[in-house]
Coordinates of C-alpha atoms in Angstrom, one line a residue:
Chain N
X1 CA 72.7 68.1 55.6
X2 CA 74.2 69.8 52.3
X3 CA 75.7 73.1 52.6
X4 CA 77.0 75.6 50.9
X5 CA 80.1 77.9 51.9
X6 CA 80.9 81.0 49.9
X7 CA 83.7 83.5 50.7
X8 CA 82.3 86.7 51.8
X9 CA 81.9 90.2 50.0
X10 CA 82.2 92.8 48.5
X11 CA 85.2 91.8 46.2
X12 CA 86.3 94.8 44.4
X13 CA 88.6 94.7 41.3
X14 CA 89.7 96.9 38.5
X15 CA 88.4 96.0 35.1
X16 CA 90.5 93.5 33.3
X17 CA 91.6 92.1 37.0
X18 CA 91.5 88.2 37.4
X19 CA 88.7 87.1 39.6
X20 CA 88.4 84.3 41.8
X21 CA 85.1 83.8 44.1
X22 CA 85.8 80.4 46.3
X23 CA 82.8 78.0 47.0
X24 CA 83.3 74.7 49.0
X25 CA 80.6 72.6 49.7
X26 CA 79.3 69.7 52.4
X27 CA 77.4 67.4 50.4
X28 CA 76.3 63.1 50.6
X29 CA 77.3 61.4 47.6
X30 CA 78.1 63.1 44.4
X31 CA 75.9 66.3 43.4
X32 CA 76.3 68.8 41.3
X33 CA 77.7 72.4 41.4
X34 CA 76.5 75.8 39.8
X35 CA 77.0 79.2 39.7
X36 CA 74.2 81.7 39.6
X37 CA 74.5 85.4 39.1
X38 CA 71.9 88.1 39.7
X39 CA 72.3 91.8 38.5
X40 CA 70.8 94.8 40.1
X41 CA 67.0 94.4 40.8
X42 CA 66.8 90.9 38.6
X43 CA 66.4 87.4 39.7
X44 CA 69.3 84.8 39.6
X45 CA 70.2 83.2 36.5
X46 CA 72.1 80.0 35.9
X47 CA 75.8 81.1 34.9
X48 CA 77.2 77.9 34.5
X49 CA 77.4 73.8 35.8
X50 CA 79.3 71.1 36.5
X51 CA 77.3 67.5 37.0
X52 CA 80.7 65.5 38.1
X53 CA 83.7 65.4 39.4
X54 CA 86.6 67.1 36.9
X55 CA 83.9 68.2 35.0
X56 CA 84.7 72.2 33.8
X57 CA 81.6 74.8 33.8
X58 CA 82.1 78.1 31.4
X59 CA 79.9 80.8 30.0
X60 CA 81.1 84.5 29.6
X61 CA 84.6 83.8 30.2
X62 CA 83.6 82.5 33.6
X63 CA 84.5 79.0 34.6
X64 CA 84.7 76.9 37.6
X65 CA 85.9 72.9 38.2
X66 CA 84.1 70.4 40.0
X67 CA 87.0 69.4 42.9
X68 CA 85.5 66.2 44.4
X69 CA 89.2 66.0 46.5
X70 CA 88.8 69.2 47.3
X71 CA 84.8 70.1 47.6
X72 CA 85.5 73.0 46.2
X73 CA 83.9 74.9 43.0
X74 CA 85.3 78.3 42.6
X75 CA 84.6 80.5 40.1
X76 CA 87.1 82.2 37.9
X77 CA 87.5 84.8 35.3
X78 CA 90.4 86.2 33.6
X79 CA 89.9 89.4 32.7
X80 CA 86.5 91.4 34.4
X81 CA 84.6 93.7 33.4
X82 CA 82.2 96.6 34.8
X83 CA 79.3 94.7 33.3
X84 CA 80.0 91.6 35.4
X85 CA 79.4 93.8 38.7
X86 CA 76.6 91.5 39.9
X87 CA 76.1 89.0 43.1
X88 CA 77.1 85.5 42.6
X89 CA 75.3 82.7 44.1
X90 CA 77.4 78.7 44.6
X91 CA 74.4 76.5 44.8
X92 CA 74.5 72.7 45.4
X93 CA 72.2 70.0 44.0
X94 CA 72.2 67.5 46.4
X95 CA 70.7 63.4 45.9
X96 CA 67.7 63.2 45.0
X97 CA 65.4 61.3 47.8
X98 CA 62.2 61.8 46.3
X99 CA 62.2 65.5 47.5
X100 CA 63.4 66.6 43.9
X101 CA 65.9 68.6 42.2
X102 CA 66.2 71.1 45.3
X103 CA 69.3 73.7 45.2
X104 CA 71.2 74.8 48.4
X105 CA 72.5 78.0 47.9
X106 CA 75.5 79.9 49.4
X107 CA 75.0 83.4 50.8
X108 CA 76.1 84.9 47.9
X109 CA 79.6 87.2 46.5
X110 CA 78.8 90.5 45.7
X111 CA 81.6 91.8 43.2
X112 CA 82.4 95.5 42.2
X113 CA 84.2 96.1 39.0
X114 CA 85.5 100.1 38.6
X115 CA 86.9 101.2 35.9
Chain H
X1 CA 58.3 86.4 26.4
X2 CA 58.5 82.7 28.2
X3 CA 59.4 82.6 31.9
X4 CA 58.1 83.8 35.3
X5 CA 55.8 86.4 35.9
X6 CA 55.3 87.6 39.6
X7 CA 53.2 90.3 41.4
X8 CA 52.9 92.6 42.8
X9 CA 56.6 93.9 42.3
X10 CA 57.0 95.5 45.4
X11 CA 54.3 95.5 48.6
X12 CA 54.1 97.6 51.9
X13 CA 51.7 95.5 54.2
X14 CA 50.5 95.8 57.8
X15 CA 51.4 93.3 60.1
X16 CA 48.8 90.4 61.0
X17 CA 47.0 91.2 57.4
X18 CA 47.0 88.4 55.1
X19 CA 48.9 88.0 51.6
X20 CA 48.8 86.4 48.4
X21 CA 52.5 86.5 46.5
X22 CA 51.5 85.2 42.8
X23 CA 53.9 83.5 40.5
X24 CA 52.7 82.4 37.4
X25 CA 55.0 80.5 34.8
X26 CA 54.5 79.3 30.6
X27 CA 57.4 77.1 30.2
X28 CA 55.4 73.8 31.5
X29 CA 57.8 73.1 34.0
X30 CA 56.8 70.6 36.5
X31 CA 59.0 71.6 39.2
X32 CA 58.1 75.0 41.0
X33 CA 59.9 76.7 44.3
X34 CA 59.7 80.0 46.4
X35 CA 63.1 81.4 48.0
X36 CA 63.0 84.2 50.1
X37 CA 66.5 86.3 49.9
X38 CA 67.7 88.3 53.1
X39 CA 71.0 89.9 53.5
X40 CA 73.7 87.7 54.4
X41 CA 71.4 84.7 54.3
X42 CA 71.5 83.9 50.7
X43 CA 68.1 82.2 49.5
X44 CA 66.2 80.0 51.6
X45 CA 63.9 77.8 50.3
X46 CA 60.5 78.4 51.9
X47 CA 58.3 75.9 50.0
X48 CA 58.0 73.7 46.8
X49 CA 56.2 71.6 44.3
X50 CA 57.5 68.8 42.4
X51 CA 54.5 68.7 40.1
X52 CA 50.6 69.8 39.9
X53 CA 48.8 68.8 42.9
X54 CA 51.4 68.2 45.2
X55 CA 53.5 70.3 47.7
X56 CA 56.3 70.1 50.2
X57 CA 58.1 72.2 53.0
X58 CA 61.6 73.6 52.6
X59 CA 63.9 75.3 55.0
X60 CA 62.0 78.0 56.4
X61 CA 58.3 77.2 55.9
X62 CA 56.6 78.6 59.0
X63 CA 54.0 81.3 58.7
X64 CA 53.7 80.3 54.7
X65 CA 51.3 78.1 52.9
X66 CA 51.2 77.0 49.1
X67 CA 49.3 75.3 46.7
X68 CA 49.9 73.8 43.1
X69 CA 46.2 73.5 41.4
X70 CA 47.9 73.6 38.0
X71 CA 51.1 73.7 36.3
X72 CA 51.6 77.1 35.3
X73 CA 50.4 78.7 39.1
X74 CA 52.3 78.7 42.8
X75 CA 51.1 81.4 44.7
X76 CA 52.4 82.0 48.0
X77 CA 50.2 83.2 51.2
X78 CA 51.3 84.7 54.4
X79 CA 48.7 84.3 56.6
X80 CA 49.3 86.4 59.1
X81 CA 51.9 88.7 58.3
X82 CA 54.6 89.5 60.8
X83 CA 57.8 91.6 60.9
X84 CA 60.3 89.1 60.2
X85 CA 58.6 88.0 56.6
X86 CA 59.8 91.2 55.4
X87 CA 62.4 89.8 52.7
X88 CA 62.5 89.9 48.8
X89 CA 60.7 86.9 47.8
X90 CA 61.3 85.0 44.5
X91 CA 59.8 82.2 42.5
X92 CA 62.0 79.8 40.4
X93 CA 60.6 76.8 38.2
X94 CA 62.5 73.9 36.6
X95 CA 61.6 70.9 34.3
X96 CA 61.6 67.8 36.9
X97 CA 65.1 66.1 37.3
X98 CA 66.5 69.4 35.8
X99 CA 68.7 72.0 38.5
X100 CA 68.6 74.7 36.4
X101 CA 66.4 77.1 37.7
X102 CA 64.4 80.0 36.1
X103 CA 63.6 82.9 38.4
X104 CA 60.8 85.1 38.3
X105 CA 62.3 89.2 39.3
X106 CA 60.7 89.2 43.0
X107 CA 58.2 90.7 44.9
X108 CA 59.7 93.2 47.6
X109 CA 57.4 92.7 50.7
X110 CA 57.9 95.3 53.5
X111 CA 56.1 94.2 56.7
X112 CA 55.5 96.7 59.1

């Protein structure tokens, strides 16, 4: 089945450090790829997407590229900041069979930015 | 505000006493979902509708039960409730054929 794989946390940077979080995924045929975040006591919210292969996600200086060779979707930022301290969800959404538009999450990042 | 509404926010419940987790939405979506979220888990998906009147079983359905008599409602019931459901649940909605999610800001339910 699909499947979600996220490197594990906490990542901790200094603000204005470059972030990567990795996500690789098991998936049939060709889904599509997001990122969600969730701050502190809030639910997730959908950070950015990617709906085929090559395709580039971005929002907030965040982006991530859909790696069909590669499964892979990571995330990236250039330059963080305190505010983007927060857990970060990969999620996959797999062919739809009739059991509509379902996401597979990863197990989540949680990142710490210090000043 | 449009979005997800859910209650109760938090919940301290005895086990093998029964439980309604409401979720109430106002954006018309068709699609509806529960996750639960547990440490080092990530959100499973315990149960979902694809529309009004109709229901299906996700990854971790057991001890859970649903049901969609409208579009804007999905409450979730815990029969019986038992140590292990002890997890921050959250509803999500999203228009049909669309991934991206809107999530409600959970309901932390201790079992004990």
């Amino acid at each position: 089945g699909d499947s979600v794989t996220q490197m594990e946390g906490p990542v901790t940077l200094s603000e204005e450090a470059f972030l990567t979080i990795n996500c690789t995924y098991t998936a049939t045929g060709y889904p599509s790829l997001f990122w969600y975040v969730q701050y502190p006591g809030e639910g997730l919210q959908l950070l950015l997407k990617a709906t085929k292969a090559d395709d580039k996600g971005s929002n907030k200086g965040f982006e991530a590229t859909y790696r069909k060779e590669t499964t892979s979707f990571h995330l990236e930022k250039g330059s963080v900041q305190v505010s983007d301290s927060a857990v970060y969800f990969c999620a996959l959404g797999g062919v739809r069979t009739g059991g509509g538009n379902k996401l597979t999450f990863g197990t989540g990042t949680q990142l710490k930015v210090e000043l | 505000i449009a979005g997800i509404t859910q209650a109760p926010t938090s919940q301290i419940l005895a086990a093998g006493r029964r439980m309604t987790l409401r979720c109430t939405q106002d954006m018309r979506h068709n699609a509806m979902y529960w996750y639960r979220q547990d440490l080092g888990l990530g959100l499973r998906l315990i149960h979902y509708s694809n529309t009004a009147g109709t229901t299906g079983k996700g990854e971790v359905p057991d001890g859970y039960s649903v049901s969609r008599a409208n579009t804007d409602d999905f409450p979730l019931t815990l029969a019986s409730a038992v140590p292990s459901q002890t997890s921050v649940y959250f509803c999500a909605s999203s228009p049909t054929g669309d991934y991206g999610y809107t999530f409600g800001s959970g309901t932390r339910l201790t079992v004990v």
